[in-house]
Amino acid sequence: MSGRLRIRGGRVYDPANGVDGEVRDLCIEDGRIVAALPAGVPELDATGLVLMAGGVDIHCHIAGPKVSLARRLSPERRRRDVVASRALEDGYLRAGTGGLVPSSFVTGYRYGGMGYTTAFEAAVPPLGARHAHQELNDTPIIDKGFYVLIGNDDFLFRLLDTAGEDEVREHVARTAADARAYALKVVSPGGIAAWKASPRPDTRLGFDETVPGTRAVTPRRIVSAVASAVDALGLPHPLHLHCNDLGMPGNADVTLATMRALEGRRAHLAHLQFHSYGRAPDGRPTSRARELVEYLNEHPELTCDVGQVMFGEATAMTADTRVAELLHRLTGHKWIDLDVELESGCGIVPFEYRPKNYMHALQWAAGLELFLLARDPWQVVLSTDHPNGGSFLAYPRLIRLLMDRAFRDEELKRVNPAALAGTALADGLAREYTLSEIAIVTRAGPARQLGLPRKGQLGAGADADITIYAPQADIEAMFATPRYLFKGGELVVEDGQIVREVYGRTWQVAAPHGREVESAFARFVAERGTMPADQYRVDEDELPRAEIVAAAG
Ligand SMILES: [Zn+2]
């Protein structure tokens, strides 16, 4: 079957190919976009409708040990949103639970129902790789992959103290290969290891302070070494970086120090909003988002996703365990800490953002400042750091905040006015995103930053992942319920409802490395850990729908 279809007469927003709302046909054959099709092929009339590539989420938490743990921590939330199994014409949809941390099946259905076709889990400890893949294998509709954690691991620390750049590069490549990951993620470089050595919420590691138990490893050296290794390997996505001191007043200092330490190397800064705070002389947190944006504006090699806070329920879920402990102490909410040997861990706290709360309102405003002050939307990706700033299901509302100034002004009246004072929002930021800019921050930009040329665009050769929206005055309603979604050329959503279940691919990167690092790592974990090295290694047959991207280096 050739799966030919002409989607006729829609308004196409495809910024990667310079197409801005022109009326044209899109042709699909064998799951890809093609330049033309002969007359007489089946057609779908899209007159008056808006066409974009399928959405791409560059940073969310949807699979792996911490996600499972979050589901178990809050059964009372899951009980509210039980999704029953449902028959389809040629199959059925699986039952599950929704809410802030949906089950694997519901995660796929809800991304698809919102017009997204690709999502990347942003933090998997090396020992959690097998678990994460098993859940992703069970996540329908979307293409997916994950970033494996590095930067708080004892093996890297030993290499930084005793070996050279080549050994670090080999270790980075082996870590990605063993986990069958797509990219490398550093969370609070050295900070988690410091907290583990002294588990108190006031444990803080300065950017140039030595990680406990090492000779001369500092956050600066970790960032620099891993970013260089990722660049030297030519991985498609640069270092994915969660800076130190997330959520702490005054953390903009270390964020700026980190950006400077990269010295022109590429990096993607995760949920930058959570790293953009100043501190007033009286100790109150302030927003320094403007300074960070100014730095970004001058450094095209850096990109970020925002990690926008949305008012309502959220779940703090982070490898930065100290932050979870702090939140637990601040709110009195229950929490759980999962320690992973030799690298990372995670902390989870059910949470709620309230508009009248000074800090929450400030976080909300700082996120919007990042979006509205950024000169180049290609450097900024729309995210809520799901479920940390709110659910991915809040994206349509966030899009409305960016596109509809009158709506934004109404929302501004709801939030704590003291928190807004001093932010750019108080100056009456008039910018409204266009549909083309929304297409950049939700699909074209993240696809480019991920190094996935067949995603986020609608040119010939692209995957036929196409979202079709019916324009409405209410932008939120328009983006919440696409009229149609095609995934790999197949119609999977109609009027926001899944009509066919398909399973996408898992993206992984192939980064070559030698045997020497494998045996050195095996010796190290035999000596220091409780798990043998083969527990870190995911086999080829565990990923039935893998697609491998070769490193360019
Ligand atoms: Zn995250």
Coordinates of C-alpha atoms and ligand atoms in Angstrom, one line a residue:
M1 CA 0.0 0.0 0.0
S2 CA 1.4 3.4 -1.0
G3 CA -0.7 5.4 1.5
R4 CA -1.2 8.2 -0.9
L5 CA -3.1 11.3 0.1
R6 CA -3.4 14.9 -1.0
I7 CA -4.4 17.3 1.8
R8 CA -5.9 20.1 -0.3
G9 CA -6.0 23.8 0.2
G10 CA -4.9 24.3 3.8
R11 CA -3.0 27.3 5.2
V12 CA 0.5 25.9 5.8
Y13 CA 2.8 27.1 8.5
D14 CA 6.2 25.6 7.9
P15 CA 8.9 28.0 9.1
A16 CA 11.8 25.6 8.4
N17 CA 11.0 26.0 4.7
G18 CA 10.0 29.7 4.8
V19 CA 6.3 29.0 4.4
D20 CA 4.2 31.4 6.4
G21 CA 0.4 30.7 6.0
E22 CA 0.4 30.1 2.2
V23 CA -2.5 28.1 0.9
R24 CA -1.1 24.9 -0.7
D25 CA -1.5 21.2 -1.0
L26 CA 0.5 18.7 1.0
C27 CA 1.1 15.3 -0.5
I28 CA 1.8 12.1 1.4
E29 CA 3.1 8.8 0.2
D30 CA 4.5 5.9 2.2
G31 CA 4.6 7.9 5.4
R32 CA 6.6 10.8 4.0
I33 CA 5.8 14.1 2.5
V34 CA 6.4 14.1 -1.3
A35 CA 6.6 17.1 -3.7
A36 CA 3.6 16.0 -5.9
L37 CA 1.1 13.2 -6.6
P38 CA -0.7 12.3 -9.8
A39 CA -4.3 13.4 -10.2
G40 CA -7.0 11.1 -8.9
V41 CA -5.4 10.1 -5.5
P42 CA -7.6 10.3 -2.4
E43 CA -8.0 13.8 -1.0
L44 CA -8.8 15.5 2.2
D45 CA -10.2 19.0 2.0
A46 CA -8.4 21.3 4.4
T47 CA -9.8 24.6 3.1
G48 CA -9.8 27.2 5.8
L49 CA -7.7 24.9 8.2
V50 CA -4.2 25.5 9.6
L51 CA -1.5 23.0 8.9
M52 CA 1.7 22.5 10.9
A53 CA 4.2 19.7 11.4
G54 CA 3.5 17.5 14.4
G55 CA 4.5 19.0 17.7
V56 CA 7.9 18.1 19.2
D57 CA 8.5 18.2 23.0
I58 CA 12.2 18.6 23.7
H59 CA 12.0 18.3 27.5
C60 CA 9.4 16.3 29.5
H61 CA 9.3 13.5 32.0
I62 CA 7.2 10.6 30.8
A63 CA 9.1 7.4 31.4
G64 CA 11.5 5.7 33.8
P65 CA 12.0 5.0 37.5
K66 CA 11.1 8.5 38.7
V67 CA 7.9 8.6 36.7
S68 CA 6.8 5.3 38.0
L69 CA 7.6 6.4 41.5
A70 CA 5.5 9.6 41.1
R71 CA 2.5 7.6 40.0
R72 CA 2.8 5.5 43.1
L73 CA 3.3 8.5 45.4
S74 CA 0.0 10.1 44.4
P75 CA -2.8 7.5 44.0
E76 CA -5.3 10.2 45.1
R77 CA -4.6 12.2 42.0
R78 CA -4.7 9.3 39.6
R79 CA -8.1 8.2 41.0
R80 CA -9.6 11.4 39.6
D81 CA -8.8 10.6 36.0
V82 CA -9.2 7.0 35.1
V83 CA -9.3 6.3 31.3
A84 CA -11.3 3.3 30.2
S85 CA -10.4 1.1 27.3
R86 CA -12.2 1.9 24.1
A87 CA -12.9 0.0 20.9
L88 CA -11.6 1.4 17.6
E89 CA -12.5 0.3 14.1
D90 CA -9.4 -1.9 13.9
G91 CA -8.3 -2.4 17.4
Y92 CA -8.7 -0.8 20.8
L93 CA -7.3 1.8 23.1
R94 CA -5.7 0.7 26.3
A95 CA -7.0 1.7 29.7
G96 CA -4.9 3.8 32.0
T97 CA -4.8 6.8 34.4
G98 CA -4.3 10.4 33.4
G99 CA -3.6 13.5 35.5
L100 CA -0.2 15.0 36.0
V101 CA 1.7 11.8 35.5
P102 CA -0.3 9.6 33.1
S103 CA 0.3 6.0 32.5
S104 CA 2.4 5.1 29.4
F105 CA -0.5 4.5 27.1
V106 CA -2.4 7.6 28.2
T107 CA 0.7 9.7 27.8
G108 CA 0.8 8.7 24.1
Y109 CA -2.9 9.2 23.5
R110 CA -2.9 12.7 25.1
Y111 CA 0.2 13.9 23.3
G112 CA -1.5 12.7 20.0
G113 CA -4.8 14.3 21.0
M114 CA -3.0 17.6 21.4
G115 CA -1.2 17.3 18.0
Y116 CA 2.2 16.3 19.2
T117 CA 4.0 13.4 17.5
T118 CA 7.5 13.4 19.2
A119 CA 8.6 13.7 22.8
F120 CA 11.8 13.3 24.6
E121 CA 12.1 12.1 28.3
A122 CA 14.7 14.4 29.7
A123 CA 16.5 12.5 32.5
V124 CA 17.1 8.8 32.8
P125 CA 19.8 7.5 35.2
P126 CA 22.1 4.9 33.4
L127 CA 20.7 2.2 35.6
G128 CA 17.1 3.2 34.8
A129 CA 17.6 2.9 31.0
R130 CA 16.0 -0.5 30.6
H131 CA 13.0 0.6 32.6
A132 CA 12.6 3.8 30.6
H133 CA 12.7 1.9 27.3
Q134 CA 10.1 -0.6 28.4
E135 CA 7.7 2.3 29.2
L136 CA 8.5 4.1 26.0
N137 CA 7.9 0.9 24.1
D138 CA 4.4 1.0 25.6
T139 CA 3.8 4.7 24.7
P140 CA 1.7 4.8 21.5
I141 CA 1.4 7.5 18.8
I142 CA 4.6 9.5 19.4
D143 CA 8.2 9.0 18.4
K144 CA 10.4 9.2 21.5
G145 CA 13.8 8.8 23.1
F146 CA 15.6 10.0 26.2
Y147 CA 18.6 11.8 27.5
V148 CA 20.9 9.7 29.8
L149 CA 22.3 11.4 33.0
I150 CA 26.0 12.0 33.4
G151 CA 27.9 14.6 35.4
N152 CA 27.4 13.3 39.0
D153 CA 28.9 9.9 38.4
D154 CA 31.9 8.6 40.3
F155 CA 33.5 7.1 37.2
L156 CA 33.5 10.5 35.4
F157 CA 35.0 12.1 38.5
R158 CA 37.8 9.6 38.6
L159 CA 38.5 10.2 34.9
L160 CA 38.6 14.0 35.5
D161 CA 41.0 13.5 38.3
T162 CA 43.3 11.0 36.7
A163 CA 42.8 10.8 32.9
G164 CA 42.5 13.0 29.9
E165 CA 40.0 14.3 27.3
D166 CA 40.1 11.1 25.3
E167 CA 39.0 8.9 28.2
V168 CA 36.2 11.3 29.1
R169 CA 34.9 11.2 25.5
E170 CA 35.0 7.4 25.5
H171 CA 33.0 7.3 28.7
V172 CA 30.4 9.8 27.3
A173 CA 30.0 7.6 24.2
R174 CA 29.8 4.4 26.1
T175 CA 27.2 5.9 28.5
A176 CA 25.0 6.8 25.6
A177 CA 25.5 3.6 23.8
D178 CA 24.9 1.3 26.8
A179 CA 21.6 3.1 27.6
R180 CA 20.6 3.4 23.9
A181 CA 20.0 7.1 24.7
Y182 CA 19.6 9.9 22.2
A183 CA 21.6 12.6 24.1
L184 CA 23.5 13.4 27.3
K185 CA 22.0 15.3 30.2
V186 CA 23.9 16.9 33.0
V187 CA 21.8 17.9 36.0
S188 CA 23.3 20.2 38.6
P189 CA 26.9 19.3 37.7
G190 CA 28.5 17.8 40.9
G191 CA 25.6 19.2 42.9
I192 CA 23.8 15.9 43.3
A193 CA 27.0 14.1 44.3
A194 CA 27.6 16.9 46.9
W195 CA 24.1 16.5 48.3
K196 CA 24.5 12.7 48.5
A197 CA 27.7 13.2 50.5
S198 CA 25.9 15.6 52.9
P199 CA 22.2 15.2 52.5
R200 CA 20.9 18.4 53.9
P201 CA 18.9 21.0 52.0
D202 CA 21.4 23.8 52.7
T203 CA 24.1 21.8 51.0
R204 CA 25.3 24.0 48.1
L205 CA 28.2 23.5 45.8
G206 CA 29.7 26.6 44.3
F207 CA 30.6 26.6 40.6
D208 CA 34.3 26.5 41.4
E209 CA 34.1 24.4 44.5
T210 CA 35.5 20.9 44.7
V211 CA 33.0 18.0 44.6
P212 CA 33.4 16.1 47.9
G213 CA 35.6 13.0 47.5
T214 CA 37.4 14.3 44.4
R215 CA 40.8 15.9 44.0
A216 CA 39.9 18.8 41.7
V217 CA 36.5 18.2 40.1
T218 CA 34.3 21.3 40.0
P219 CA 30.9 22.0 38.3
R220 CA 32.9 24.2 35.8
R221 CA 35.1 21.3 34.8
I222 CA 32.2 18.9 34.5
V223 CA 30.2 21.2 32.2
S224 CA 33.3 22.0 30.1
A225 CA 34.4 18.4 29.8
V226 CA 31.1 16.9 28.9
A227 CA 30.1 19.7 26.5
S228 CA 33.5 19.2 24.7
A229 CA 33.0 15.4 24.6
V230 CA 29.5 15.8 23.1
D231 CA 30.9 18.2 20.5
A232 CA 33.9 16.1 19.6
L233 CA 31.6 13.1 19.2
G234 CA 29.4 15.1 16.9
L235 CA 26.2 14.0 18.6
P236 CA 23.0 15.4 16.9
H237 CA 21.8 17.1 20.1
P238 CA 24.3 19.2 22.1
L239 CA 24.8 18.8 25.8
H240 CA 21.4 19.1 27.5
L241 CA 22.1 21.1 30.6
H242 CA 20.2 21.7 33.9
C243 CA 22.3 24.3 35.7
N244 CA 23.2 24.4 39.4
D245 CA 20.9 25.8 42.1
L246 CA 17.6 25.2 40.4
G247 CA 14.9 27.3 42.0
M248 CA 17.2 29.2 44.4
P249 CA 17.0 33.0 44.7
G250 CA 20.1 34.5 43.1
N251 CA 20.8 31.5 40.9
A252 CA 21.0 33.7 37.8
D253 CA 24.7 34.2 38.8
V254 CA 25.6 30.5 38.4
T255 CA 23.4 30.3 35.2
L256 CA 25.4 33.1 33.6
A257 CA 28.7 31.6 34.9
T258 CA 27.7 28.3 33.3
M259 CA 26.8 29.9 29.9
R260 CA 30.1 31.8 29.9
A261 CA 32.0 28.6 30.9
L262 CA 30.7 27.0 27.7
E263 CA 32.9 29.4 25.7
G264 CA 31.2 29.1 22.4
R265 CA 30.4 25.4 22.6
R266 CA 26.8 24.4 21.8
A267 CA 24.4 23.6 24.7
H268 CA 20.7 23.4 25.3
L269 CA 19.7 25.0 28.6
A270 CA 16.8 23.1 30.2
H271 CA 13.9 24.9 31.8
L272 CA 15.8 28.2 31.9
Q273 CA 12.9 29.9 33.8
F274 CA 13.8 27.9 37.0
H275 CA 17.4 29.3 36.7
S276 CA 16.7 33.0 36.2
Y277 CA 16.3 34.4 39.7
G278 CA 17.9 37.3 41.4
R279 CA 17.8 38.3 45.1
A280 CA 16.8 41.8 46.3
P281 CA 18.8 43.4 49.2
D282 CA 16.0 42.3 51.6
G283 CA 16.4 38.7 50.4
R284 CA 13.2 38.6 48.3
P285 CA 13.6 36.7 45.0
T286 CA 13.4 38.7 41.8
S287 CA 13.5 37.9 38.1
R288 CA 16.7 38.3 36.1
A289 CA 15.2 36.6 33.0
R290 CA 16.0 39.8 31.0
E291 CA 19.7 39.4 31.5
L292 CA 19.7 35.8 30.6
V293 CA 17.7 36.6 27.4
E294 CA 20.2 39.3 26.5
Y295 CA 23.0 36.7 26.8
L296 CA 21.1 34.3 24.6
N297 CA 20.4 37.0 22.1
E298 CA 24.2 37.4 21.6
H299 CA 25.0 33.6 21.6
P300 CA 23.3 31.7 18.8
E301 CA 25.1 28.5 19.8
L302 CA 22.9 28.3 22.9
T303 CA 19.2 27.3 23.0
C304 CA 16.8 26.8 25.8
D305 CA 13.4 25.5 26.7
V306 CA 11.5 27.7 29.1
G307 CA 10.0 25.4 31.7
Q308 CA 7.0 27.7 32.0
V309 CA 5.1 27.5 35.3
M310 CA 1.3 27.2 34.9
F311 CA -1.1 27.9 37.8
G312 CA -2.6 24.7 39.2
E313 CA -1.4 21.3 40.1
A314 CA 2.2 20.2 39.2
T315 CA 4.6 17.5 40.3
A316 CA 8.1 18.4 41.1
M317 CA 10.2 15.5 39.7
T318 CA 13.9 16.0 39.5
A319 CA 17.2 14.3 39.6
D320 CA 18.2 17.4 41.6
T321 CA 17.1 15.7 44.8
R322 CA 18.1 18.6 47.0
V323 CA 15.4 20.7 45.4
A324 CA 12.8 18.1 46.1
E325 CA 13.8 18.0 49.8
L326 CA 13.7 21.8 50.0
L327 CA 10.2 21.9 48.5
H328 CA 9.0 19.2 50.8
R329 CA 10.3 21.3 53.8
L330 CA 8.7 24.4 52.4
T331 CA 5.3 23.0 51.7
G332 CA 5.0 20.1 54.1
H333 CA 3.8 18.0 51.2
K334 CA 4.8 14.3 51.1
W335 CA 7.9 13.4 49.1
I336 CA 10.0 10.5 48.1
D337 CA 13.7 10.2 47.3
L338 CA 15.1 7.5 45.1
D339 CA 18.9 7.1 45.3
V340 CA 20.6 5.5 42.3
E341 CA 24.1 4.2 42.9
L342 CA 27.1 5.9 41.4
E343 CA 25.0 8.4 39.4
S344 CA 22.1 10.5 40.2
G345 CA 18.8 9.8 41.9
C346 CA 15.5 11.7 42.0
G347 CA 13.1 13.4 44.4
I348 CA 9.4 13.9 43.9
V349 CA 6.9 16.3 45.5
P350 CA 3.3 16.8 44.5
F351 CA 2.8 20.5 44.3
E352 CA 0.6 23.4 43.3
Y353 CA 1.3 26.8 41.8
R354 CA -1.0 29.6 43.0
P355 CA -1.3 33.0 41.3
K356 CA -1.3 35.0 44.6
N357 CA 1.8 33.3 45.9
Y358 CA 4.7 35.7 45.5
M359 CA 7.3 33.1 44.3
H360 CA 4.9 31.3 42.0
A361 CA 3.7 34.5 40.4
L362 CA 7.4 35.5 39.9
Q363 CA 8.2 32.2 38.3
W364 CA 5.2 32.5 35.9
A365 CA 6.3 36.0 35.0
A366 CA 9.9 35.1 34.5
G367 CA 8.9 32.3 32.0
L368 CA 6.8 34.7 30.0
E369 CA 9.7 37.2 30.0
L370 CA 11.9 34.6 28.4
F371 CA 9.4 34.0 25.6
L372 CA 8.5 37.6 25.0
L373 CA 12.0 39.1 25.2
A374 CA 13.8 36.5 23.1
R375 CA 14.9 38.0 19.8
D376 CA 15.1 34.7 17.9
P377 CA 12.3 32.2 18.6
W378 CA 14.6 29.5 17.1
Q379 CA 16.5 29.6 20.4
V380 CA 13.5 29.1 22.6
V381 CA 11.4 26.0 23.0
L382 CA 7.9 25.9 24.5
S383 CA 7.9 23.6 27.6
T384 CA 6.5 23.3 31.1
D385 CA 9.2 20.8 32.1
H386 CA 6.2 18.5 32.4
P387 CA 5.1 17.8 35.1
N388 CA 7.3 20.2 37.0
G389 CA 5.8 23.5 35.9
G390 CA 2.5 21.9 35.0
S391 CA 1.2 19.2 32.6
F392 CA 2.0 19.2 28.9
L393 CA -1.7 19.5 28.5
A394 CA -1.3 23.2 29.5
Y395 CA 0.6 23.9 26.3
P396 CA -2.5 25.2 24.5
R397 CA -3.2 27.7 27.3
L398 CA 0.5 28.8 27.2
I399 CA 0.2 29.3 23.5
R400 CA -2.8 31.6 24.1
L401 CA -0.8 33.5 26.7
L402 CA 1.9 34.2 24.0
M403 CA -0.5 34.9 21.1
D404 CA -3.3 36.9 22.8
R405 CA -2.3 40.0 24.6
A406 CA -5.8 40.8 25.9
F407 CA -6.0 37.3 27.5
R408 CA -2.5 37.8 29.0
D409 CA -3.5 41.2 30.4
E410 CA -6.5 39.6 32.1
E411 CA -4.3 36.9 33.6
L412 CA -1.9 39.5 34.9
K413 CA -4.7 40.9 37.0
R414 CA -5.0 37.6 38.8
V415 CA -1.4 37.3 39.9
N416 CA 0.4 38.8 42.9
P417 CA 1.2 42.4 41.9
A418 CA 4.3 42.6 44.0
A419 CA 5.9 39.8 42.0
L420 CA 5.2 41.5 38.7
A421 CA 6.8 44.8 39.7
G422 CA 10.3 44.9 38.3
T423 CA 9.6 42.3 35.6
A424 CA 9.2 43.3 31.9
L425 CA 5.6 42.3 32.1
A426 CA 5.0 45.4 34.3
D427 CA 6.2 47.5 31.4
G428 CA 3.3 46.3 29.3
L429 CA 5.0 43.9 26.9
A430 CA 2.9 44.1 23.8
R431 CA 4.5 41.3 21.8
E432 CA 2.1 38.7 20.5
Y433 CA 3.5 35.5 18.9
T434 CA 2.4 34.8 15.3
L435 CA 1.3 31.3 14.2
S436 CA 4.6 31.0 12.4
E437 CA 6.5 31.8 15.7
I438 CA 4.3 29.2 17.5
A439 CA 5.2 26.7 14.8
I440 CA 8.9 27.5 15.5
V441 CA 8.8 27.1 19.3
T442 CA 6.6 24.0 19.3
R443 CA 8.0 22.0 16.4
A444 CA 10.5 23.5 13.9
G445 CA 12.9 24.8 16.6
P446 CA 13.0 21.7 18.8
A447 CA 13.4 19.4 15.8
R448 CA 16.4 21.5 14.6
Q449 CA 17.9 21.5 18.1
L450 CA 17.5 17.8 18.3
G451 CA 19.2 17.3 15.0
L452 CA 16.1 15.5 13.5
P453 CA 15.8 16.8 9.9
R454 CA 12.7 14.8 9.1
K455 CA 10.8 16.3 12.1
G456 CA 9.2 19.7 12.7
Q457 CA 9.0 20.6 8.9
L458 CA 6.8 19.8 6.0
G459 CA 9.2 19.7 3.0
A460 CA 9.5 16.8 0.6
G461 CA 11.2 13.9 2.5
A462 CA 9.9 14.9 5.9
D463 CA 8.0 12.4 8.0
A464 CA 4.3 12.9 7.3
D465 CA 3.5 14.0 10.9
I466 CA 0.9 16.7 10.2
T467 CA -1.3 18.5 12.6
I468 CA -4.4 20.2 11.2
Y469 CA -6.2 22.9 13.3
A470 CA -9.5 24.7 12.8
P471 CA -8.9 28.4 13.5
Q472 CA -10.9 29.8 16.4
A473 CA -11.0 33.1 18.2
D474 CA -10.1 31.1 21.4
I475 CA -6.5 30.1 20.6
E476 CA -6.4 27.7 23.6
A477 CA -9.4 25.7 22.2
M478 CA -7.8 25.7 18.8
F479 CA -4.6 24.1 19.9
A480 CA -6.2 21.8 22.5
T481 CA -8.3 19.9 20.0
P482 CA -6.8 19.5 16.5
R483 CA -9.2 18.6 13.8
Y484 CA -6.8 15.9 12.4
L485 CA -3.5 14.5 13.2
F486 CA -1.4 12.4 10.8
K487 CA 1.4 10.3 12.2
G488 CA 3.8 8.8 9.6
G489 CA 1.0 9.4 7.0
E490 CA -1.7 7.6 9.0
L491 CA -4.7 9.4 10.3
V492 CA -4.6 8.9 14.1
V493 CA -6.7 11.7 15.6
E494 CA -10.0 13.3 14.5
D495 CA -11.5 16.1 16.5
G496 CA -9.1 15.5 19.3
Q497 CA -10.1 11.8 19.6
I498 CA -7.7 8.9 18.8
V499 CA -9.1 6.9 15.9
R500 CA -6.1 4.6 15.3
E501 CA -3.4 3.4 17.5
V502 CA 0.1 3.4 16.0
Y503 CA 3.5 3.0 17.6
G504 CA 6.3 5.4 16.8
R505 CA 10.0 4.8 16.8
T506 CA 12.6 5.2 19.6
W507 CA 15.4 7.5 18.5
Q508 CA 18.9 6.5 19.7
V509 CA 22.3 7.8 18.9
A510 CA 25.3 5.7 17.7
A511 CA 28.5 7.0 19.2
P512 CA 31.4 4.7 18.6
H513 CA 33.8 3.9 21.5
G514 CA 36.5 1.4 22.2
R515 CA 36.6 -1.8 24.2
E516 CA 39.0 -0.4 26.7
V517 CA 36.4 1.9 28.3
E518 CA 34.0 -0.9 28.6
S519 CA 36.3 -3.1 30.6
A520 CA 37.5 -0.1 32.7
F521 CA 33.9 0.7 33.5
A522 CA 33.0 -2.9 34.3
R523 CA 36.0 -3.1 36.7
F524 CA 34.9 0.2 38.3
V525 CA 31.3 -0.9 39.0
A526 CA 32.4 -4.3 40.2
E527 CA 34.6 -2.6 42.7
R528 CA 32.2 0.3 43.7
G529 CA 28.6 -0.7 42.9
T530 CA 26.2 -3.5 43.6
M531 CA 25.1 -3.9 40.0
P532 CA 27.3 -5.5 37.3
A533 CA 28.1 -3.6 34.1
D534 CA 25.7 -5.6 32.0
Q535 CA 22.8 -4.1 34.0
Y536 CA 23.7 -0.8 32.4
R537 CA 23.6 -2.3 28.9
V538 CA 20.3 -2.3 27.0
D539 CA 20.3 -4.9 24.2
E540 CA 19.3 -4.3 20.6
D541 CA 16.2 -6.6 20.8
E542 CA 14.8 -4.6 23.7
L543 CA 14.0 -1.8 21.3
P544 CA 11.7 -3.3 18.7
R545 CA 11.2 0.1 16.9
A546 CA 14.6 1.8 17.2
E547 CA 15.9 4.2 14.7
I548 CA 19.6 5.0 15.1
V549 CA 21.1 8.3 14.2
A550 CA 24.9 8.2 13.6
A551 CA 27.1 10.8 15.4
A552 CA 28.8 13.1 12.9
G553 CA 32.2 13.0 14.6
Ligands
ZN1 ZN 13.1 18.4 33.5

